Amino acid sequence: MTRIPRRAPRLAPLVSSVLATVTAALVAVLVAAPAVLADIPPSPARDTRAVDGAHLDGQGPDLRDELRRVVGEARDRVFPALVSINVSTVAYQGGKEWKGQAVGSGAIISAEGHVVTNQHVTQGGSKFVCTLSDKRQVSATLVGEDPLTDLAVLRLDVEALGNGPLPIAHFGDSDALEIGDYVMAMGSPFSLSRSVSLGIVSNTERVFAGGFGSDDLEEMELDSGQRTGLFTRWIQHDAVISPGNSGGPLVNLAGEVVGVNELGGGTLSFAIPSNLAARVTRLLIEDGELVRSWLGLSFRPLRGTGLEEGVLVASVDVEGPAAAAGIEAGDVLLGIDGESLTVRFLEEVPLLLDRLANLEVGRVVSMALRRGDAPLSVDVTTVKLEKDIGDETSFHAWGLTAQEITPRMAKGLRLAGTSGALVTGVRLGGPAAQAEPSLAAGDVLRSIADRRIGDLDDFIAAYGELTGPDGTAEPLVVEVERRGNSLLSLLRPRPDDVDDPPRELPKAWIGVATQPLLPGIAEHLGLGEGRGFRVTRVYPGSEAEGAGLLVGDVLVGFDGEPLAPNGLSDSALFERRVRGEEIGAQVTLRVARNGEELDLPVTLERTRLKRAEARRHTDRDFELSVRELTFFDRDENRWDPEVRGVVVENVEAGGWAGLGGLRPNDLVMRLDGEEILGLKSFRRVLRDLKQRQPKRVEVLILRETRNRHQFLEPDWTPADEE
């Protein structure tokens, strides 16, 4: 089974990424060898002597200029309608919700702002921002997705764009394409600005077989369990498609969209034909989804079967309508509703599957078959084709993620039906992981606190009713099915806020960092067999600096007692010795320096706050975690002692803070014009922001040695209104 990447930055395994592209070869011909172009025929889809009225039978520069003109005019008919799509994504792994980002391309296809792209670009999207050809950015909403063809439609917020018509790309007739036709792949590779690559069509009805020489249609996947391409005969071409080009248009020399690019790399690229894309996008715009029929059949073409007519029924789903009507694997389907059919080649199978899928749901279909030598006629009532994989969501306070169970999932999991909710992940250390016994991925939730769980919506409702605002709940008895066994588990939900780490009581401290000095290194330093602790850092402003300690000094004694570590395991010996004294006391350090030993009196200070002890705050709206600024942060980054703020520890890639450019280790010094002195002021400003809900929040950060202004653009829309 071949898996198509769900995100543009990954390439499909079928595609070579190392072969030379046709674009490079064509540019070389155009620049260095114009005479060769005299032998290049015009597109076979056009008149043999002209492309859009431009004769290409001239020689040298005239032909080169004419070809450039034709390509340029075709490009300019679609380029203005090209958009780059940035997607904020939500995915689930390890029992947690993860935010991320994806990029893709698309084209505006209606005056209302509809944009066609790939479903693997929009999959899991929570927010969409499109960049138009004039560099304007505008938000978009998802109109509908069809994973079975890997197509999706977005709609631009045309009101935000103001007056003026939108540029529109128009679909052409993909059936008119022939091998050798010139085509252009357009998009935003690697999320860069618009680009175009030129190539030729190398196959107009590409399908993928299950193996070398096989006549079984291979099922391709967008993601685990989600099929795609069942009804598609791809346009294979060699115009370059790079990560980020997914969803961009494939354009002919008439400036028409003849395909939607889906995957590629090197010299192999594949596009969804425009005739299929136009029909799917129209239905998505009209209904928001595609309703298809299902009969529970798969087919094999006649080649190699010894048959002369019809199509071989390769398999029958035992729970499908065809099986209920009496159709069996090995039967030969000869006709549908009185119309005969013959499928000789694998490339014709997607057309038959598409024809059956487009039948009205609930319709009675008359099928003429042959079983052995006996004719057979059956009536099959179609049923709705259900989606392959169910919706998924996170239950944070319980430390797990769960998914709706579809009929296809139930079959794959060997479940008796679709009731319940499938546990897809358990967060390490969370309530579900610490339940008695622990819950695990693959469990099917059957009941919670004596409430039956019929589907994912039931689970969501029970979670909301049983979990308090702070994430707490009374201990709950949960019934799960695990590999056919019914288990009861005790779940103890708890707040999702992590307690601040405990802080040590203040102890004595000397403002130096040290490493144990062992005999081998000591001998190298001219200290013979002596041992001690070499000073690796003297902290500025500390009593140690005032006492005259220097980097490179070797501490060999403490108040008359020798300091002699026996190995690296004694690296904390000096620190423990210091902590045994009183804060403010004065001690004498015996120091070896430049071949001499001297005694230095040092006043002991109070220990400094360590990073592990710092208090923290996690905000689920801005989706970041921050902590207190410590003495060691200032020292390590060479920040001024007067610098104040909070240190960013973690940022969700697709969250408000992540999209605004904040990174781990940034120091937030000012937020929305307010100076941040510490966690207290940071929390106060956040509370004020959530009340006012501004469209833009300015942040002043210190990143390494530079101050930076960043801008956050929160989306304050409540989840139940999205």
PDB file of C-alpha atoms in Angstrom, residues 622 670-676 679-692 697:
ATOM      1  CA  PHE A 622      -1.481  31.632  23.785  1.00  0.00           C
ATOM      2  CA  ARG A 670       7.155  43.748  27.596  1.00  0.00           C
ATOM      3  CA  LEU A 671       3.688  42.492  26.690  1.00  0.00           C
ATOM      4  CA  ASP A 672       1.040  44.736  25.144  1.00  0.00           C
ATOM      5  CA  GLY A 673       2.990  47.790  26.281  1.00  0.00           C
ATOM      6  CA  GLU A 674       3.263  46.599  29.890  1.00  0.00           C
ATOM      7  CA  GLU A 675       6.639  45.895  31.469  1.00  0.00           C
ATOM      8  CA  ILE A 676       6.981  42.303  32.645  1.00  0.00           C
ATOM      9  CA  LEU A 679       5.352  35.840  36.666  1.00  0.00           C
ATOM     10  CA  LYS A 680       2.952  37.991  38.692  1.00  0.00           C
ATOM     11  CA  SER A 681       2.887  40.847  36.186  1.00  0.00           C
ATOM     12  CA  PHE A 682       2.868  38.386  33.252  1.00  0.00           C
ATOM     13  CA  ARG A 683      -0.271  36.714  34.600  1.00  0.00           C
ATOM     14  CA  ARG A 684      -1.930  40.066  35.253  1.00  0.00           C
ATOM     15  CA  VAL A 685      -1.344  41.269  31.686  1.00  0.00           C
ATOM     16  CA  LEU A 686      -2.659  37.976  30.279  1.00  0.00           C
ATOM     17  CA  ARG A 687      -5.872  38.312  32.306  1.00  0.00           C
ATOM     18  CA  ASP A 688      -6.340  41.841  30.976  1.00  0.00           C
ATOM     19  CA  LEU A 689      -5.724  40.705  27.382  1.00  0.00           C
ATOM     20  CA  LYS A 690      -8.331  37.976  27.642  1.00  0.00           C
ATOM     21  CA  GLN A 691     -10.891  40.499  28.839  1.00  0.00           C
ATOM     22  CA  ARG A 692     -10.122  43.068  26.114  1.00  0.00           C
ATOM     23  CA  VAL A 697      -0.590  42.060  20.779  1.00  0.00           C
TER      24      VAL A 697
END
